[in-house]
Amino acid sequence: LKYKDEAQNFLINLTKYPEIDQDLKDNALSILLNHKEYDKAISLATKLFQNAKDNITKENYFNIALYATALAHSKDNNKTALNELINIYKYSVILDTHNIPFILDNLLKIGDTKGASSFAQESFDIYSERFDENCTNLAIKGMIYNQDLASALTLALFAEDKFNSNKWLDKAIELSVWQGKMKYAIELNIKGYRKYKNIKYEKYLLDKTTLNNGYKILGEIYKEKVKNGDYSFIDKVAEYFDYTAKTSQGEEYFVKLLKKHKSRKILKQAISFSYKNNSYKKGLKLYYKYKSKYGIDKNLQQSSINKLMALKKFHKAYILTQELETKEKHDKKLIALMKKLKIEDKFHIYTKLMNL
C-alpha cells in the first residue's frame, strides 16, 4: 500500500502504449475518479480520446473528460475549462456528419452560444455538404441563441432546398419575421403555397397581402379556389381582373367558367366584364338570360339600358327603363310597408335573399 502512488503512476504511464488492454486503461481512469484526482483523470481521458481510433471510443473518453472537468473546477471556471476541452476534441477529429453535431451539442450544453454559433458558421462555410437535418437544427439553434438571425436564416434556406421539407421553410419564415423582413416572409409563403400546397401558406397570404402588394399571388389563389368549387371567391376574382385592368381576360375567364358552372354569380360577372370589354351584344344576350331566370338586377339593368342606347336600340332600352321604374316603385312600396310594420331595417336582408 505504501507504494500506491508509484503503482498508480506506473499504471497511468502504461496507458500511453496503444497495445495496452482497454480494460487496463479503464481501470486507471476509474482509480483516478474514485480517488477524486480529477485533474489527472482529465489529462488521461483527454489523451485517450485524442489517441482513440473510432468515434464511439473517442466520444466515451471525451464524455469522461467532460464529467471530470465539471467536478474538478468551480462553477466560475467550469465554462472555460469545458470550452478548452471541447476545442481539444474539435481539433482531434475529422469534422464529419457525426462529429459536427456532437461538438455543437456539447457547446450548447455548456451554454457557450457564441462558440456554438461561431463553430456552426465555420463548419457550414467549409463543410455544408456534411450538414444533415440534426446538424442543421443544432447549428440554427446556436445561431438563434447568439442572435445571429441572418446566418440562421441562410442555414434554414439551405436546409429547405437540400431536404425539401416545409419545416425548414417555416423556420425561414419565422426568422424573416423576427428580423422584420415582412416582404421576404411573404415571398417565402408564396414559395410554400406553390411548392408544398399547404393551406397555412394560403391562409397567411390571404390575411397578410392585398392586391396592392400581392395581386399576382392573390389572383392565383382566388382562381384556384373557384376552380375547386368555392364560388365565394367569384367576386375576388373579379376584383383581381379589375385591379389589373385585364377586362378582356376577365370576360374570357367568366364566359368560359359559365359554360362549366351555371352559377348566378358567374353569370353576373360574365355580363359585367362583357360590358367592360365593350362586348355589348354578348353582354346583353347574357343579361336577358339572367333576367328571365333571376329577375331584374338594378345595376345590371341600368348598365344594359346604357348599352342599348349606345347601340341605338332605343325601343329595347325604353322597355328595360319601364321595367326598372316599375321595380323601383315596387321596392318603395315594400319599404313603406316594412316601415309601417317597423321592420324597415330588415330590407337589406330581403335584398340579399333576392340576389342569392
PDB file of N, CA and C in Angstrom, residues 30-98:
ATOM      1  N   SER A  30     -10.799   4.774 -13.676  1.00  0.00           N
ATOM      2  CA  SER A  30     -11.689   4.511 -12.538  1.00  0.00           C
ATOM      3  C   SER A  30     -10.994   4.809 -11.211  1.00  0.00           C
ATOM      4  N   ILE A  31      -9.737   4.403 -11.101  1.00  0.00           N
ATOM      5  CA  ILE A  31      -8.962   4.647  -9.865  1.00  0.00           C
ATOM      6  C   ILE A  31      -8.826   6.146  -9.622  1.00  0.00           C
ATOM      7  N   LEU A  32      -8.503   6.893 -10.662  1.00  0.00           N
ATOM      8  CA  LEU A  32      -8.320   8.341 -10.521  1.00  0.00           C
ATOM      9  C   LEU A  32      -9.621   9.025 -10.106  1.00  0.00           C
ATOM     10  N   LEU A  33     -10.722   8.619 -10.727  1.00  0.00           N
ATOM     11  CA  LEU A  33     -12.020   9.237 -10.399  1.00  0.00           C
ATOM     12  C   LEU A  33     -12.457   8.879  -8.979  1.00  0.00           C
ATOM     13  N   ASN A  34     -12.235   7.625  -8.596  1.00  0.00           N
ATOM     14  CA  ASN A  34     -12.621   7.194  -7.245  1.00  0.00           C
ATOM     15  C   ASN A  34     -11.825   7.910  -6.172  1.00  0.00           C
ATOM     16  N   HIS A  35     -10.587   8.258  -6.508  1.00  0.00           N
ATOM     17  CA  HIS A  35      -9.743   8.967  -5.551  1.00  0.00           C
ATOM     18  C   HIS A  35      -9.855  10.492  -5.719  1.00  0.00           C
ATOM     19  N   LYS A  36     -10.804  10.898  -6.536  1.00  0.00           N
ATOM     20  CA  LYS A  36     -11.091  12.327  -6.771  1.00  0.00           C
ATOM     21  C   LYS A  36      -9.877  13.096  -7.288  1.00  0.00           C
ATOM     22  N   GLU A  37      -9.057  12.385  -8.024  1.00  0.00           N
ATOM     23  CA  GLU A  37      -7.905  13.031  -8.654  1.00  0.00           C
ATOM     24  C   GLU A  37      -8.322  13.452 -10.068  1.00  0.00           C
ATOM     25  N   TYR A  38      -9.184  14.470 -10.063  1.00  0.00           N
ATOM     26  CA  TYR A  38      -9.875  14.839 -11.299  1.00  0.00           C
ATOM     27  C   TYR A  38      -8.945  15.412 -12.370  1.00  0.00           C
ATOM     28  N   ASP A  39      -7.968  16.193 -11.965  1.00  0.00           N
ATOM     29  CA  ASP A  39      -7.056  16.762 -12.963  1.00  0.00           C
ATOM     30  C   ASP A  39      -6.306  15.670 -13.721  1.00  0.00           C
ATOM     31  N   LYS A  40      -5.858  14.643 -12.949  1.00  0.00           N
ATOM     32  CA  LYS A  40      -5.168  13.517 -13.583  1.00  0.00           C
ATOM     33  C   LYS A  40      -6.130  12.726 -14.482  1.00  0.00           C
ATOM     34  N   ALA A  41      -7.364  12.600 -14.008  1.00  0.00           N
ATOM     35  CA  ALA A  41      -8.389  11.886 -14.797  1.00  0.00           C
ATOM     36  C   ALA A  41      -8.670  12.625 -16.102  1.00  0.00           C
ATOM     37  N   ILE A  42      -8.733  13.976 -16.013  1.00  0.00           N
ATOM     38  CA  ILE A  42      -8.957  14.803 -17.221  1.00  0.00           C
ATOM     39  C   ILE A  42      -7.810  14.606 -18.204  1.00  0.00           C
ATOM     40  N   SER A  43      -6.598  14.673 -17.679  1.00  0.00           N
ATOM     41  CA  SER A  43      -5.409  14.530 -18.524  1.00  0.00           C
ATOM     42  C   SER A  43      -5.384  13.173 -19.223  1.00  0.00           C
ATOM     43  N   LEU A  44      -5.686  12.113 -18.442  1.00  0.00           N
ATOM     44  CA  LEU A  44      -5.661  10.760 -19.016  1.00  0.00           C
ATOM     45  C   LEU A  44      -6.786  10.579 -20.039  1.00  0.00           C
ATOM     46  N   ALA A  45      -8.006  10.994 -19.680  1.00  0.00           N
ATOM     47  CA  ALA A  45      -9.148  10.834 -20.590  1.00  0.00           C
ATOM     48  C   ALA A  45      -8.927  11.617 -21.882  1.00  0.00           C
ATOM     49  N   THR A  46      -8.295  12.793 -21.741  1.00  0.00           N
ATOM     50  CA  THR A  46      -8.012  13.619 -22.924  1.00  0.00           C
ATOM     51  C   THR A  46      -7.035  12.912 -23.854  1.00  0.00           C
ATOM     52  N   LYS A  47      -5.977  12.356 -23.284  1.00  0.00           N
ATOM     53  CA  LYS A  47      -5.001  11.617 -24.105  1.00  0.00           C
ATOM     54  C   LYS A  47      -5.664  10.411 -24.774  1.00  0.00           C
ATOM     55  N   LEU A  48      -6.554   9.767 -24.017  1.00  0.00           N
ATOM     56  CA  LEU A  48      -7.210   8.575 -24.560  1.00  0.00           C
ATOM     57  C   LEU A  48      -8.152   8.918 -25.715  1.00  0.00           C
ATOM     58  N   PHE A  49      -8.918  10.039 -25.592  1.00  0.00           N
ATOM     59  CA  PHE A  49      -9.812  10.358 -26.716  1.00  0.00           C
ATOM     60  C   PHE A  49      -9.026  10.923 -27.906  1.00  0.00           C
ATOM     61  N   GLN A  50      -7.880  11.537 -27.629  1.00  0.00           N
ATOM     62  CA  GLN A  50      -7.061  12.026 -28.742  1.00  0.00           C
ATOM     63  C   GLN A  50      -6.455  10.870 -29.545  1.00  0.00           C
ATOM     64  N   ASN A  51      -6.158   9.778 -28.844  1.00  0.00           N
ATOM     65  CA  ASN A  51      -5.497   8.636 -29.494  1.00  0.00           C
ATOM     66  C   ASN A  51      -6.472   7.569 -29.973  1.00  0.00           C
ATOM     67  N   ALA A  52      -7.737   7.692 -29.591  1.00  0.00           N
ATOM     68  CA  ALA A  52      -8.724   6.673 -29.974  1.00  0.00           C
ATOM     69  C   ALA A  52      -8.904   6.642 -31.491  1.00  0.00           C
ATOM     70  N   LYS A  53      -9.168   5.437 -32.008  1.00  0.00           N
ATOM     71  CA  LYS A  53      -9.248   5.253 -33.456  1.00  0.00           C
ATOM     72  C   LYS A  53     -10.678   5.325 -33.997  1.00  0.00           C
ATOM     73  N   ASP A  54     -11.668   5.086 -33.150  1.00  0.00           N
ATOM     74  CA  ASP A  54     -13.052   5.119 -33.641  1.00  0.00           C
ATOM     75  C   ASP A  54     -13.863   6.154 -32.875  1.00  0.00           C
ATOM     76  N   ASN A  55     -14.930   6.603 -33.476  1.00  0.00           N
ATOM     77  CA  ASN A  55     -15.745   7.687 -32.910  1.00  0.00           C
ATOM     78  C   ASN A  55     -16.370   7.331 -31.577  1.00  0.00           C
ATOM     79  N   ILE A  56     -16.865   6.106 -31.456  1.00  0.00           N
ATOM     80  CA  ILE A  56     -17.551   5.725 -30.214  1.00  0.00           C
ATOM     81  C   ILE A  56     -16.584   5.778 -29.026  1.00  0.00           C
ATOM     82  N   THR A  57     -15.397   5.181 -29.197  1.00  0.00           N
ATOM     83  CA  THR A  57     -14.388   5.201 -28.115  1.00  0.00           C
ATOM     84  C   THR A  57     -13.953   6.635 -27.830  1.00  0.00           C
ATOM     85  N   LYS A  58     -13.749   7.398 -28.871  1.00  0.00           N
ATOM     86  CA  LYS A  58     -13.328   8.798 -28.725  1.00  0.00           C
ATOM     87  C   LYS A  58     -14.372   9.583 -27.919  1.00  0.00           C
ATOM     88  N   GLU A  59     -15.635   9.388 -28.249  1.00  0.00           N
ATOM     89  CA  GLU A  59     -16.708  10.109 -27.544  1.00  0.00           C
ATOM     90  C   GLU A  59     -16.827   9.653 -26.095  1.00  0.00           C
ATOM     91  N   ASN A  60     -16.651   8.365 -25.863  1.00  0.00           N
ATOM     92  CA  ASN A  60     -16.763   7.851 -24.493  1.00  0.00           C
ATOM     93  C   ASN A  60     -15.714   8.498 -23.576  1.00  0.00           C
ATOM     94  N   TYR A  61     -14.482   8.540 -24.032  1.00  0.00           N
ATOM     95  CA  TYR A  61     -13.424   9.147 -23.216  1.00  0.00           C
ATOM     96  C   TYR A  61     -13.605  10.664 -23.116  1.00  0.00           C
ATOM     97  N   PHE A  62     -14.112  11.253 -24.190  1.00  0.00           N
ATOM     98  CA  PHE A  62     -14.381  12.695 -24.142  1.00  0.00           C
ATOM     99  C   PHE A  62     -15.453  13.005 -23.091  1.00  0.00           C
ATOM    100  N   ASN A  63     -16.484  12.184 -23.039  1.00  0.00           N
ATOM    101  CA  ASN A  63     -17.548  12.395 -22.047  1.00  0.00           C
ATOM    102  C   ASN A  63     -17.037  12.215 -20.623  1.00  0.00           C
ATOM    103  N   ILE A  64     -16.105  11.264 -20.431  1.00  0.00           N
ATOM    104  CA  ILE A  64     -15.491  11.092 -19.098  1.00  0.00           C
ATOM    105  C   ILE A  64     -14.671  12.327 -18.751  1.00  0.00           C
ATOM    106  N   ALA A  65     -13.961  12.870 -19.737  1.00  0.00           N
ATOM    107  CA  ALA A  65     -13.176  14.087 -19.509  1.00  0.00           C
ATOM    108  C   ALA A  65     -14.084  15.261 -19.149  1.00  0.00           C
ATOM    109  N   LEU A  66     -15.225  15.348 -19.843  1.00  0.00           N
ATOM    110  CA  LEU A  66     -16.205  16.396 -19.514  1.00  0.00           C
ATOM    111  C   LEU A  66     -16.703  16.249 -18.077  1.00  0.00           C
ATOM    112  N   TYR A  67     -17.026  15.007 -17.715  1.00  0.00           N
ATOM    113  CA  TYR A  67     -17.517  14.710 -16.372  1.00  0.00           C
ATOM    114  C   TYR A  67     -16.486  15.107 -15.317  1.00  0.00           C
ATOM    115  N   ALA A  68     -15.243  14.726 -15.534  1.00  0.00           N
ATOM    116  CA  ALA A  68     -14.175  15.034 -14.576  1.00  0.00           C
ATOM    117  C   ALA A  68     -13.931  16.541 -14.510  1.00  0.00           C
ATOM    118  N   THR A  69     -14.035  17.217 -15.654  1.00  0.00           N
ATOM    119  CA  THR A  69     -13.835  18.674 -15.691  1.00  0.00           C
ATOM    120  C   THR A  69     -14.915  19.394 -14.888  1.00  0.00           C
ATOM    121  N   ALA A  70     -16.163  18.915 -15.040  1.00  0.00           N
ATOM    122  CA  ALA A  70     -17.274  19.518 -14.299  1.00  0.00           C
ATOM    123  C   ALA A  70     -17.076  19.370 -12.790  1.00  0.00           C
ATOM    124  N   LEU A  71     -16.463  18.250 -12.376  1.00  0.00           N
ATOM    125  CA  LEU A  71     -16.226  18.018 -10.954  1.00  0.00           C
ATOM    126  C   LEU A  71     -14.983  18.749 -10.451  1.00  0.00           C
ATOM    127  N   ALA A  72     -14.017  18.937 -11.314  1.00  0.00           N
ATOM    128  CA  ALA A  72     -12.720  19.477 -10.883  1.00  0.00           C
ATOM    129  C   ALA A  72     -12.727  20.982 -10.695  1.00  0.00           C
ATOM    130  N   HIS A  73     -13.559  21.690 -11.458  1.00  0.00           N
ATOM    131  CA  HIS A  73     -13.482  23.148 -11.452  1.00  0.00           C
ATOM    132  C   HIS A  73     -14.700  23.782 -10.782  1.00  0.00           C
ATOM    133  N   SER A  74     -14.462  24.927 -10.205  1.00  0.00           N
ATOM    134  CA  SER A  74     -15.567  25.675  -9.604  1.00  0.00           C
ATOM    135  C   SER A  74     -16.483  26.137 -10.724  1.00  0.00           C
ATOM    136  N   LYS A  75     -17.672  26.550 -10.360  1.00  0.00           N
ATOM    137  CA  LYS A  75     -18.639  26.990 -11.368  1.00  0.00           C
ATOM    138  C   LYS A  75     -18.107  28.170 -12.178  1.00  0.00           C
ATOM    139  N   ASP A  76     -17.318  29.027 -11.555  1.00  0.00           N
ATOM    140  CA  ASP A  76     -16.785  30.203 -12.244  1.00  0.00           C
ATOM    141  C   ASP A  76     -15.852  29.825 -13.396  1.00  0.00           C
ATOM    142  N   ASN A  77     -15.077  28.763 -13.172  1.00  0.00           N
ATOM    143  CA  ASN A  77     -14.103  28.370 -14.188  1.00  0.00           C
ATOM    144  C   ASN A  77     -14.576  27.203 -15.054  1.00  0.00           C
ATOM    145  N   ASN A  78     -15.735  26.687 -14.704  1.00  0.00           N
ATOM    146  CA  ASN A  78     -16.258  25.497 -15.378  1.00  0.00           C
ATOM    147  C   ASN A  78     -16.376  25.682 -16.882  1.00  0.00           C
ATOM    148  N   LYS A  79     -17.015  26.770 -17.285  1.00  0.00           N
ATOM    149  CA  LYS A  79     -17.296  27.008 -18.698  1.00  0.00           C
ATOM    150  C   LYS A  79     -16.000  27.115 -19.507  1.00  0.00           C
ATOM    151  N   THR A  80     -15.030  27.827 -18.953  1.00  0.00           N
ATOM    152  CA  THR A  80     -13.753  28.000 -19.645  1.00  0.00           C
ATOM    153  C   THR A  80     -13.051  26.658 -19.822  1.00  0.00           C
ATOM    154  N   ALA A  81     -13.014  25.879 -18.754  1.00  0.00           N
ATOM    155  CA  ALA A  81     -12.342  24.574 -18.799  1.00  0.00           C
ATOM    156  C   ALA A  81     -13.046  23.627 -19.766  1.00  0.00           C
ATOM    157  N   LEU A  82     -14.370  23.635 -19.717  1.00  0.00           N
ATOM    158  CA  LEU A  82     -15.134  22.775 -20.615  1.00  0.00           C
ATOM    159  C   LEU A  82     -14.931  23.183 -22.067  1.00  0.00           C
ATOM    160  N   ASN A  83     -14.893  24.498 -22.296  1.00  0.00           N
ATOM    161  CA  ASN A  83     -14.694  25.016 -23.649  1.00  0.00           C
ATOM    162  C   ASN A  83     -13.323  24.606 -24.202  1.00  0.00           C
ATOM    163  N   GLU A  84     -12.324  24.687 -23.350  1.00  0.00           N
ATOM    164  CA  GLU A  84     -10.976  24.282 -23.767  1.00  0.00           C
ATOM    165  C   GLU A  84     -10.957  22.806 -24.147  1.00  0.00           C
ATOM    166  N   LEU A  85     -11.675  22.017 -23.359  1.00  0.00           N
ATOM    167  CA  LEU A  85     -11.728  20.574 -23.620  1.00  0.00           C
ATOM    168  C   LEU A  85     -12.425  20.296 -24.961  1.00  0.00           C
ATOM    169  N   ILE A  86     -13.509  21.003 -25.212  1.00  0.00           N
ATOM    170  CA  ILE A  86     -14.230  20.831 -26.481  1.00  0.00           C
ATOM    171  C   ILE A  86     -13.345  21.218 -27.654  1.00  0.00           C
ATOM    172  N   ASN A  87     -12.570  22.273 -27.480  1.00  0.00           N
ATOM    173  CA  ASN A  87     -11.657  22.693 -28.553  1.00  0.00           C
ATOM    174  C   ASN A  87     -10.588  21.638 -28.836  1.00  0.00           C
ATOM    175  N   ILE A  88     -10.096  21.007 -27.758  1.00  0.00           N
ATOM    176  CA  ILE A  88      -9.113  19.920 -27.942  1.00  0.00           C
ATOM    177  C   ILE A  88      -9.755  18.793 -28.746  1.00  0.00           C
ATOM    178  N   TYR A  89     -10.999  18.459 -28.382  1.00  0.00           N
ATOM    179  CA  TYR A  89     -11.713  17.391 -29.097  1.00  0.00           C
ATOM    180  C   TYR A  89     -11.930  17.778 -30.561  1.00  0.00           C
ATOM    181  N   LYS A  90     -12.320  19.029 -30.757  1.00  0.00           N
ATOM    182  CA  LYS A  90     -12.636  19.527 -32.104  1.00  0.00           C
ATOM    183  C   LYS A  90     -11.462  19.345 -33.057  1.00  0.00           C
ATOM    184  N   TYR A  91     -10.256  19.597 -32.552  1.00  0.00           N
ATOM    185  CA  TYR A  91      -9.071  19.502 -33.401  1.00  0.00           C
ATOM    186  C   TYR A  91      -8.473  18.101 -33.441  1.00  0.00           C
ATOM    187  N   SER A  92      -9.122  17.160 -32.755  1.00  0.00           N
ATOM    188  CA  SER A  92      -8.611  15.788 -32.765  1.00  0.00           C
ATOM    189  C   SER A  92      -9.445  14.875 -33.658  1.00  0.00           C
ATOM    190  N   VAL A  93     -10.496  15.431 -34.254  1.00  0.00           N
ATOM    191  CA  VAL A  93     -11.381  14.600 -35.077  1.00  0.00           C
ATOM    192  C   VAL A  93     -11.514  15.178 -36.483  1.00  0.00           C
ATOM    193  N   ILE A  94     -12.025  14.345 -37.370  1.00  0.00           N
ATOM    194  CA  ILE A  94     -12.409  14.811 -38.702  1.00  0.00           C
ATOM    195  C   ILE A  94     -13.825  15.356 -38.577  1.00  0.00           C
ATOM    196  N   LEU A  95     -14.037  16.584 -39.029  1.00  0.00           N
ATOM    197  CA  LEU A  95     -15.360  17.188 -38.899  1.00  0.00           C
ATOM    198  C   LEU A  95     -16.295  16.602 -39.955  1.00  0.00           C
ATOM    199  N   ASP A  96     -17.036  15.577 -39.549  1.00  0.00           N
ATOM    200  CA  ASP A  96     -17.947  14.914 -40.472  1.00  0.00           C
ATOM    201  C   ASP A  96     -19.384  15.051 -39.968  1.00  0.00           C
ATOM    202  N   THR A  97     -20.280  14.344 -40.618  1.00  0.00           N
ATOM    203  CA  THR A  97     -21.703  14.411 -40.283  1.00  0.00           C
ATOM    204  C   THR A  97     -21.967  14.020 -38.837  1.00  0.00           C
ATOM    205  N   HIS A  98     -21.098  13.187 -38.302  1.00  0.00           N
ATOM    206  CA  HIS A  98     -21.263  12.744 -36.916  1.00  0.00           C
ATOM    207  C   HIS A  98     -20.669  13.727 -35.912  1.00  0.00           C
TER     208      HIS A  98
END
